[in-house]
């Protein structure tokens, strides 16, 4: 299965793209997901897939635990888990609403039934079930939505979308525009999609399961083009929704935006502008897409917990059967948790937006450091984590009605008296986290290596105690039965690095395939 294509092309992707095109004041100009996630897959394929796959990592958190230790790996597990859990909850909530449109049943019942089905086949089949349902998902989306588009476009209530693209007929032109004062905010969100779309276990579980590093790269880049193609019917459906005179349909007035049902514009268009047999097929495609996205997120969270928390932190000698049992238990626990949040939380999407911001601001700069920057350590990692987290939360979150503590240059009040930021403070927070990690790491190494600080103050065992238990052995992280040894880069001992040494980790960006044909794993700490 192509890495990343089925990661992002799911219920949130197709529903969200249609919504962005439909909503007045936004339009196609603000539908950033198709291009943003496509570029994310290209960047991930070019720079991240090969180092991660060639070094034999099993989960996204492996390099963090290898370089920064078990405790820091556990700390980075928190935002990664939050992102996967809240994403699953948000799309389960969307799935309940979609199914309630197809069959007239209570939303809560549809959420529970859908979650139970997804959890069941994930428990039974694991990654194989996710892979096979991904194939079905992509087929259903592509066929189901493309069949629906011609019928919806030729409905008598729909005006020519080429006219409504540039002229205001029923609402603002669906092409949209970016105002000068919103330009920095647009760039901030766009960079979040591109760079923040990389450090997700749902993406890396596909990259790391590829047969080779080069294969993972090629498929990741090909998936980028698939992402764009799969967004076309969603864009057209959003444009059709913006071109519809709703009082001529069974939906009636007020329109979806007035009823605050913009997030449902895709199933609404399929339901009310297509013949019943076509709408049923199209809505089934949406449901399949959402359900498959949910199982992927739950499996990602459980695999990180079973390996990086349970096995590497508590039970390093655990058998494959024991790890499999732990994964099945956590699939059920995390699936139940996501279902509960979908039913109970009124701001699931707000929680997911905040957690996805944390993935961009906290995990992405840490991933850059462990893969490409030589000499970073746990002290820099901790300080970068804390500072990035503080700067993001202090910027506020309107979805959670979280008021901003810091106004980054240009703020304004929304209708709920919550300050909104026009300044790209998310990207600023990410850069501060990245630079803090590097600066504090090098400062700590300098102070300890020059004898300015006594070795007894190296309480994280990150500089002086190179062979401590906290620095995880390569053979603990990578076992010969997980990956062919011919694909591993040779493991070299970790030497002391002074400020005069090379700054960039050239090994990570060099062609890892040029390593010896049969490298041996040296039992040395990294």
Coordinates of C-alpha atoms in Angstrom, one line a residue:
X1 CA 0.0 0.0 0.0
X2 CA 1.4 3.4 -0.8
X3 CA 2.8 5.1 2.3
X4 CA 0.8 8.2 3.2
X5 CA -1.9 8.1 0.5
X6 CA -4.2 6.1 2.7
X7 CA -2.9 7.9 5.8
X8 CA -4.4 11.2 4.7
X9 CA -7.0 10.3 2.0
X10 CA -9.8 9.5 4.4
X11 CA -13.0 10.9 5.8
X12 CA -11.5 14.1 7.2
X13 CA -9.6 14.8 4.0
X14 CA -12.5 14.4 1.6
X15 CA -15.1 16.0 3.9
X16 CA -12.8 18.9 5.0
X17 CA -11.7 19.7 1.4
X18 CA -15.4 20.0 0.3
X19 CA -16.2 22.1 3.3
X20 CA -13.3 24.5 2.7
X21 CA -14.4 25.1 -0.9
X22 CA -18.1 25.6 0.1
X23 CA -17.7 28.0 3.1
X24 CA -18.1 31.7 2.3
X25 CA -14.9 33.7 2.9
X26 CA -12.7 30.7 2.3
X27 CA -13.1 28.8 -0.9
X28 CA -10.6 26.8 -2.9
X29 CA -7.8 29.3 -1.9
X30 CA -8.1 28.0 1.7
X31 CA -8.5 24.3 0.8
X32 CA -4.8 23.7 1.7
X33 CA -5.0 20.0 2.5
X34 CA -4.6 18.5 -1.0
X35 CA -1.5 20.5 -1.9
X36 CA -0.2 20.6 1.7
X37 CA -0.4 16.9 2.3
X38 CA 0.9 16.1 -1.2
X39 CA 4.0 18.2 -0.5
X40 CA 4.3 16.6 2.9
X41 CA 4.5 13.2 1.3
X42 CA 7.1 14.4 -1.1
X43 CA 9.2 15.9 1.7
X44 CA 8.8 12.8 3.8
X45 CA 9.8 10.6 0.9
X46 CA 12.8 12.6 -0.1
X47 CA 14.3 13.3 3.4
X48 CA 12.7 11.1 6.1
X49 CA 11.6 7.7 4.6
X50 CA 15.1 6.5 3.7
X51 CA 16.9 7.3 7.0
X52 CA 14.1 5.8 9.0
X53 CA 13.7 2.7 7.0
X54 CA 17.5 2.1 6.4
X55 CA 18.3 2.3 10.1
X56 CA 15.8 -0.4 10.8
X57 CA 13.4 1.4 13.1
X58 CA 10.1 -0.2 13.9
X59 CA 8.1 2.9 15.0
X60 CA 8.4 6.6 14.8
X61 CA 9.5 6.9 18.4
X62 CA 12.5 4.5 18.0
X63 CA 15.1 7.2 17.1
X64 CA 14.0 9.4 20.0
X65 CA 14.5 6.6 22.5
X66 CA 17.8 5.6 20.9
X67 CA 19.3 9.1 21.1
X68 CA 17.4 10.7 24.0
X69 CA 16.5 7.7 26.1
X70 CA 13.5 5.9 27.3
X71 CA 12.1 8.7 29.5
X72 CA 12.2 11.3 26.7
X73 CA 10.7 8.8 24.3
X74 CA 7.8 8.3 26.7
X75 CA 7.4 12.1 26.9
X76 CA 7.2 12.4 23.1
X77 CA 4.7 9.6 23.1
X78 CA 2.2 11.9 24.7
X79 CA 1.6 14.4 21.8
X80 CA 1.9 11.5 19.3
X81 CA -0.8 9.6 21.2
X82 CA -3.0 12.7 21.5
X83 CA -2.8 13.4 17.8
X84 CA -3.8 9.8 16.8
X85 CA -6.6 9.5 19.5
X86 CA -8.2 12.9 18.8
X87 CA -7.9 12.3 15.0
X88 CA -9.7 9.0 15.4
X89 CA -12.4 10.6 17.7
X90 CA -13.0 13.4 15.2
X91 CA -13.5 11.1 12.2
X92 CA -15.7 8.7 14.2
X93 CA -17.8 11.7 15.0
X94 CA -18.0 12.6 11.3
X95 CA -18.8 9.0 10.5
X96 CA -21.7 9.0 12.9
X97 CA -23.1 12.1 11.2
X98 CA -22.7 10.7 7.7
X99 CA -24.4 7.4 8.5
X100 CA -27.3 9.2 10.2
X101 CA -27.8 10.9 6.8
X102 CA -27.9 7.6 5.0
X103 CA -30.1 5.8 7.4
X104 CA -32.3 7.7 9.8
X105 CA -30.8 6.5 13.1
X106 CA -29.4 8.2 16.1
X107 CA -25.9 9.6 15.6
X108 CA -24.6 8.0 18.9
X109 CA -25.7 4.5 17.8
X110 CA -24.1 4.9 14.4
X111 CA -20.8 6.0 16.1
X112 CA -20.8 3.0 18.4
X113 CA -21.6 0.5 15.7
X114 CA -19.0 1.9 13.3
X115 CA -16.3 1.9 16.1
X116 CA -17.1 -1.7 17.0
X117 CA -16.7 -2.8 13.4
X118 CA -13.4 -1.0 13.0
X119 CA -12.0 -2.2 16.3
X120 CA -13.1 -5.8 15.6
X121 CA -11.3 -6.2 12.2
X122 CA -8.3 -4.3 13.5
X123 CA -8.1 -6.7 16.5
X124 CA -8.4 -9.7 14.2
X125 CA -6.2 -8.7 11.3
X126 CA -3.8 -6.0 12.6
X127 CA -1.8 -4.2 10.0
X128 CA -3.0 -6.6 7.3
X129 CA -6.6 -5.7 7.9
X130 CA -5.7 -2.0 7.7
X131 CA -3.8 -2.6 4.5
X132 CA -6.7 -4.5 2.9
X133 CA -9.4 -2.0 4.0
X134 CA -7.2 0.8 2.7
X135 CA -7.4 -0.8 -0.8
X136 CA -11.2 -1.0 -0.5
X137 CA -11.3 2.5 0.9
X138 CA -9.5 4.1 -2.0
X139 CA -11.5 2.2 -4.5
X140 CA -14.8 3.2 -2.9
X141 CA -13.8 6.9 -2.7
X142 CA -12.6 7.1 -6.2
X143 CA -15.5 5.2 -7.8
X144 CA -18.3 6.4 -5.4
X145 CA -17.5 10.1 -5.6
X146 CA -16.8 10.2 -9.3
X147 CA -20.0 8.5 -10.1
X148 CA -21.9 11.0 -8.0
X149 CA -20.3 14.2 -9.4
X150 CA -22.0 14.2 -12.9
X151 CA -25.5 13.6 -11.4
X152 CA -25.0 16.4 -8.8
X153 CA -23.6 18.8 -11.3
X154 CA -26.5 18.4 -13.7
X155 CA -29.2 18.8 -11.1
X156 CA -31.7 21.6 -12.0
X157 CA -31.0 23.6 -8.8
X158 CA -27.3 23.8 -9.6
X159 CA -25.8 26.8 -11.5
X160 CA -22.8 26.3 -13.8
X161 CA -19.8 26.1 -11.4
X162 CA -17.6 28.0 -13.9
X163 CA -19.9 31.0 -13.3
X164 CA -20.1 30.7 -9.5
X165 CA -16.3 30.3 -9.4
X166 CA -15.8 34.0 -10.1
X167 CA -19.2 35.6 -9.6
X168 CA -21.4 35.9 -6.5
X169 CA -24.7 34.1 -7.2
X170 CA -25.9 32.4 -4.1
X171 CA -22.8 33.0 -2.0
X172 CA -19.2 34.2 -2.4
X173 CA -17.3 32.8 -5.4
X174 CA -16.0 29.4 -4.5
X175 CA -12.5 30.0 -5.8
X176 CA -12.1 32.2 -2.7
X177 CA -9.3 34.7 -2.1
X178 CA -6.5 35.4 0.5
X179 CA -6.7 38.9 2.0
X180 CA -3.4 40.7 2.6
X181 CA -3.9 40.7 6.4
X182 CA -4.5 36.9 6.4
X183 CA -1.4 36.0 4.3
X184 CA 0.8 35.1 7.2
X185 CA -1.9 33.0 8.8
X186 CA -2.3 31.2 5.5
X187 CA 1.4 30.5 5.3
X188 CA 1.5 29.3 8.9
X189 CA -1.3 26.8 8.3
X190 CA 0.3 25.7 5.0
X191 CA 3.6 25.0 6.6
X192 CA 1.8 23.1 9.4
X193 CA 0.3 20.8 6.8
X194 CA 3.5 20.2 4.9
X195 CA 5.9 19.7 7.9
X196 CA 3.4 18.7 10.5
X197 CA 2.1 15.9 8.3
X198 CA 5.4 14.0 8.4
X199 CA 5.9 12.9 12.1
X200 CA 2.8 10.6 12.4
X201 CA 3.0 6.9 13.2
X202 CA 0.1 6.3 10.7
X203 CA 2.6 7.5 8.0
X204 CA 5.7 5.8 9.3
X205 CA 4.1 2.5 10.0
X206 CA 3.6 2.2 6.2
X207 CA 7.1 3.5 5.4
X208 CA 8.8 1.2 7.9
X209 CA 6.9 -1.8 6.6
X210 CA 8.1 -1.3 3.0
X211 CA 10.4 -4.0 1.6
X212 CA 13.3 -1.5 1.2
X213 CA 14.2 2.1 1.9
X214 CA 14.2 3.0 -1.8
X215 CA 10.8 1.4 -2.3
X216 CA 9.5 3.4 0.6
X217 CA 10.8 6.6 -1.0
X218 CA 9.3 5.9 -4.4
X219 CA 5.9 4.9 -3.1
X220 CA 5.8 8.0 -0.8
X221 CA 6.4 10.3 -3.7
X222 CA 3.9 8.5 -5.9
X223 CA 1.3 8.8 -3.1
X224 CA 1.7 12.5 -3.3
X225 CA 0.2 12.6 -6.8
X226 CA -2.5 10.2 -5.7
X227 CA -3.4 12.6 -2.9
X228 CA -4.0 15.4 -5.4
X229 CA -6.1 13.2 -7.7
X230 CA -8.3 11.9 -4.9
X231 CA -9.1 15.5 -3.8
X232 CA -10.6 16.5 -7.2
X233 CA -14.1 15.1 -6.7
X234 CA -14.3 16.6 -3.2
X235 CA -13.4 20.1 -4.6
X236 CA -16.1 19.7 -7.3
X237 CA -18.7 18.7 -4.7
X238 CA -17.8 21.7 -2.6
X239 CA -18.2 23.9 -5.6
X240 CA -21.5 22.3 -6.5
X241 CA -22.7 23.0 -2.9
X242 CA -21.8 26.6 -3.3
X243 CA -23.6 26.8 -6.7
X244 CA -26.9 25.3 -5.5
X245 CA -30.2 27.1 -4.9
X246 CA -31.2 25.0 -1.9
X247 CA -34.9 26.1 -1.8
X248 CA -35.3 24.1 -5.1
X249 CA -34.3 20.9 -3.3
X250 CA -35.8 18.7 -0.6
X251 CA -33.2 20.1 1.8
X252 CA -34.9 23.5 1.6
X253 CA -33.9 26.7 3.3
X254 CA -31.9 27.9 5.2
X255 CA -28.9 26.7 3.4
X256 CA -26.2 24.4 5.1
X257 CA -24.0 27.3 6.2
X258 CA -26.9 29.0 7.9
X259 CA -27.7 25.8 9.7
X260 CA -24.1 25.3 10.7
X261 CA -23.9 22.1 8.7
X262 CA -20.9 23.1 6.5
X263 CA -18.9 20.1 7.8
X264 CA -21.7 17.9 6.2
X265 CA -21.8 19.5 2.8
X266 CA -20.4 16.5 1.0
X267 CA -23.0 14.0 2.3
X268 CA -25.7 16.6 1.9
X269 CA -24.9 17.2 -1.8
X270 CA -24.9 13.4 -2.4
X271 CA -28.1 12.9 -0.5
X272 CA -30.2 15.8 -2.0
X273 CA -28.7 16.4 -5.5
X274 CA -28.2 12.8 -6.7
X275 CA -30.7 9.9 -7.4
X276 CA -31.2 7.6 -4.4
X277 CA -29.2 4.7 -5.7
X278 CA -26.3 7.0 -6.6
X279 CA -26.4 8.9 -3.3
X280 CA -26.4 5.6 -1.4
X281 CA -23.3 4.4 -3.2
X282 CA -21.5 7.8 -2.7
X283 CA -22.4 8.0 1.0
X284 CA -21.2 4.4 1.4
X285 CA -17.9 5.5 -0.1
X286 CA -17.6 8.3 2.5
X287 CA -18.4 5.9 5.3
X288 CA -15.8 3.4 4.1
X289 CA -13.2 6.2 4.0
X290 CA -13.9 7.5 7.5
X291 CA -13.9 4.0 9.0
X292 CA -10.6 3.0 7.4
X293 CA -9.0 6.2 8.7
X294 CA -10.1 5.5 12.2
X295 CA -8.7 1.9 12.3
X296 CA -5.3 3.2 11.1
X297 CA -5.0 5.8 13.9
X298 CA -6.0 3.3 16.6
X299 CA -3.5 0.8 15.3
X300 CA -0.7 3.5 15.2
X301 CA -1.3 4.5 18.8
X302 CA -1.4 0.9 20.0
X303 CA 1.8 -0.1 18.1
X304 CA 3.7 2.8 19.7
X305 CA 2.6 1.9 23.1
X306 CA 3.3 -1.8 22.8
X307 CA 6.8 -1.3 21.5
X308 CA 8.1 2.0 22.9
X309 CA 6.4 2.1 26.2
X310 CA 5.7 -1.5 27.2
X311 CA 8.5 -3.4 25.5
X312 CA 11.5 -1.0 25.5
X313 CA 10.7 0.6 28.8
X314 CA 9.4 -2.2 31.0
X315 CA 9.6 -5.6 29.3
X316 CA 12.7 -5.7 26.9
X317 CA 12.6 -9.5 26.8
X318 CA 8.9 -9.8 26.1
X319 CA 8.0 -12.5 23.5
X320 CA 6.3 -11.7 20.2
X321 CA 3.1 -13.3 21.6
X322 CA 3.1 -11.1 24.6
X323 CA 3.6 -7.9 22.5
X324 CA 0.8 -9.1 20.2
X325 CA -1.5 -9.5 23.2
X326 CA -0.6 -6.0 24.5
X327 CA -1.3 -4.5 21.1
X328 CA -4.7 -6.2 21.0
X329 CA -5.6 -4.9 24.5
X330 CA -4.5 -1.3 23.6
X331 CA -6.4 -1.4 20.3
X332 CA -9.5 -2.1 22.3
X333 CA -8.7 0.5 25.0
X334 CA -7.7 3.3 22.6
X335 CA -10.6 2.5 20.3
X336 CA -13.0 2.7 23.2
X337 CA -11.4 5.9 24.3
X338 CA -11.7 7.5 20.9
X339 CA -15.3 6.4 20.7
X340 CA -16.1 7.9 24.1
X341 CA -14.5 11.2 23.1
X342 CA -16.5 11.2 19.8
X343 CA -19.7 10.8 21.9
X344 CA -19.0 13.1 24.8
X345 CA -16.6 15.8 23.8
X346 CA -18.3 18.9 22.2
X347 CA -15.0 20.2 20.8
X348 CA -13.3 17.0 19.4
X349 CA -12.2 18.9 16.3
X350 CA -10.7 21.6 18.6
X351 CA -8.8 19.0 20.5
X352 CA -7.5 17.5 17.3
X353 CA -6.4 20.9 15.9
X354 CA -4.5 21.5 19.1
X355 CA -2.9 18.1 19.2
X356 CA -1.9 18.3 15.5
X357 CA -0.3 21.6 16.3
X358 CA 1.7 19.9 19.0
X359 CA 2.9 17.2 16.5
X360 CA 4.2 20.1 14.3
X361 CA 5.7 22.2 17.1
X362 CA 7.1 19.5 19.4
X363 CA 7.7 16.3 17.5
X364 CA 8.8 17.6 14.1
X365 CA 11.8 19.7 15.4
X366 CA 12.8 16.7 17.6
X367 CA 12.7 14.4 14.6
X368 CA 14.8 16.8 12.6
X369 CA 17.4 16.8 15.4
X370 CA 17.7 13.1 15.9
X371 CA 18.0 12.3 12.2
X372 CA 20.0 15.3 10.8
X373 CA 21.7 17.2 13.6
X374 CA 24.8 15.7 15.2
X375 CA 25.3 16.0 18.9
X376 CA 21.8 16.9 20.3
X377 CA 21.0 15.3 23.6
X378 CA 18.3 14.9 26.2
X379 CA 18.8 18.3 27.9
X380 CA 18.2 20.2 24.6
X381 CA 15.3 17.9 23.8
X382 CA 13.5 18.5 27.1
X383 CA 14.0 22.3 26.9
X384 CA 12.8 22.4 23.3
X385 CA 9.8 20.3 24.2
X386 CA 8.8 22.6 27.1
X387 CA 9.4 25.9 25.3
X388 CA 7.6 24.9 22.1
X389 CA 4.6 23.6 24.2
X390 CA 4.5 26.8 26.2
X391 CA 4.6 29.1 23.1
X392 CA 1.9 27.1 21.4
X393 CA -0.5 27.1 24.3
X394 CA 0.1 30.7 25.1
X395 CA -1.1 31.6 21.6
X396 CA -4.6 30.4 22.5
X397 CA -7.0 28.0 20.7
X398 CA -10.4 29.3 19.6
X399 CA -11.9 25.8 19.2
X400 CA -11.3 25.2 22.9
X401 CA -12.2 28.8 23.9
X402 CA -8.6 29.0 25.2
X403 CA -7.7 32.7 25.5
X404 CA -4.2 33.8 24.2
X405 CA -1.7 34.7 26.9
X406 CA 0.7 36.3 24.3
X407 CA -0.3 38.5 21.4
X408 CA 2.2 37.7 18.6
X409 CA 2.2 41.1 16.8
X410 CA -1.2 41.2 15.2
X411 CA -4.3 39.9 17.2
X412 CA -8.0 40.5 16.8
X413 CA -11.1 39.5 18.7
X414 CA -13.6 37.0 17.2
X415 CA -17.3 36.8 17.8
X416 CA -16.7 34.8 21.1
X417 CA -14.2 37.4 22.4
X418 CA -11.3 35.1 21.8
X419 CA -8.1 36.6 20.5
X420 CA -7.0 35.2 17.1
X421 CA -3.4 35.4 15.9
X422 CA -2.6 36.7 12.4
X423 CA 1.2 36.3 13.0
X424 CA 2.5 32.8 12.1
X425 CA 3.1 31.9 15.8
X426 CA 2.9 28.1 15.2
X427 CA 5.9 28.1 12.9
X428 CA 7.7 30.5 15.2
X429 CA 7.1 28.1 18.1
X430 CA 8.4 25.2 16.0
X431 CA 11.6 27.1 15.1
X432 CA 12.2 28.2 18.7
X433 CA 11.8 24.5 19.8
X434 CA 14.2 23.4 17.1
X435 CA 16.9 26.0 17.9
X436 CA 16.5 25.6 21.6
X437 CA 17.1 21.9 21.3
X438 CA 20.4 22.5 19.4
X439 CA 21.6 25.4 21.6
X440 CA 20.9 23.8 25.0
X441 CA 22.4 20.4 23.7
X442 CA 25.7 22.1 22.6
X443 CA 25.8 24.2 25.7
X444 CA 25.4 21.2 28.0
X445 CA 28.1 19.3 26.1
X446 CA 30.4 22.3 26.3
X447 CA 29.9 22.8 30.1
X448 CA 30.4 19.1 30.9
X449 CA 33.3 18.5 28.5
X450 CA 35.3 21.6 29.6
X451 CA 34.8 20.6 33.3
X452 CA 32.8 23.7 34.1
X453 CA 30.0 21.4 35.5
X454 CA 30.8 18.4 37.5
X455 CA 29.8 15.0 36.0
X456 CA 27.6 14.4 39.0
X457 CA 25.2 17.1 37.6
X458 CA 24.6 15.0 34.5
X459 CA 21.5 13.7 36.0
X460 CA 20.0 12.7 32.7
X461 CA 23.1 10.7 31.8
X462 CA 23.1 12.4 28.4
X463 CA 26.7 13.7 28.1
X464 CA 29.1 12.2 30.6
X465 CA 27.6 8.8 31.2
X466 CA 27.6 7.6 27.6
X467 CA 27.1 4.0 28.5
X468 CA 24.3 4.4 31.0
X469 CA 21.2 2.3 30.8
X470 CA 19.2 5.3 29.7
X471 CA 21.0 5.5 26.3
X472 CA 19.4 2.6 24.6
X473 CA 21.5 0.0 22.7
X474 CA 21.0 -0.4 19.0
X475 CA 20.4 -4.1 19.4
X476 CA 17.5 -3.4 21.7
X477 CA 15.8 -1.2 19.2
X478 CA 16.6 -3.2 16.1
X479 CA 16.4 -7.0 16.1
X480 CA 17.6 -9.1 13.2
X481 CA 14.1 -10.6 12.7
X482 CA 12.6 -7.1 12.1
X483 CA 14.7 -6.1 9.1
X484 CA 17.3 -7.5 6.8
X485 CA 20.8 -6.7 8.0
X486 CA 21.9 -5.9 4.5
X487 CA 19.7 -2.8 4.7
X488 CA 21.1 -1.4 7.9
X489 CA 23.7 1.3 8.1
X490 CA 26.8 0.3 10.2
X491 CA 26.5 1.4 13.8
X492 CA 29.4 3.5 15.0
X493 CA 30.2 4.4 18.6
X494 CA 29.0 7.8 19.8
X495 CA 32.1 10.1 20.2
X496 CA 32.3 13.3 22.2
X497 CA 31.4 16.2 20.1
X498 CA 32.7 19.7 20.7
X499 CA 31.4 23.0 19.3
X500 CA 34.1 22.9 16.6
X501 CA 32.8 19.6 15.2
X502 CA 30.6 19.3 12.1
X503 CA 27.1 20.6 12.8
X504 CA 25.1 18.6 10.3
X505 CA 24.7 14.9 10.6
X506 CA 26.0 13.9 7.2
X507 CA 25.3 10.2 7.7
X508 CA 21.6 10.8 7.8
X509 CA 21.5 12.7 4.5
X510 CA 24.0 10.6 2.6
X511 CA 23.1 7.7 0.5
X512 CA 22.6 5.0 3.1
X513 CA 22.7 2.3 0.4
X514 CA 26.4 2.9 -0.1
X515 CA 27.2 1.2 3.2
X516 CA 29.0 -2.2 3.2
X517 CA 26.9 -5.1 1.9
X518 CA 26.9 -7.0 5.2
X519 CA 27.3 -4.6 8.0
X520 CA 27.5 -6.0 11.5
X521 CA 25.6 -4.6 14.4
X522 CA 28.1 -3.4 17.0
X523 CA 26.8 -3.7 20.5
X524 CA 27.6 -0.1 21.4
X525 CA 25.5 2.8 22.8
X526 CA 24.5 5.6 20.5

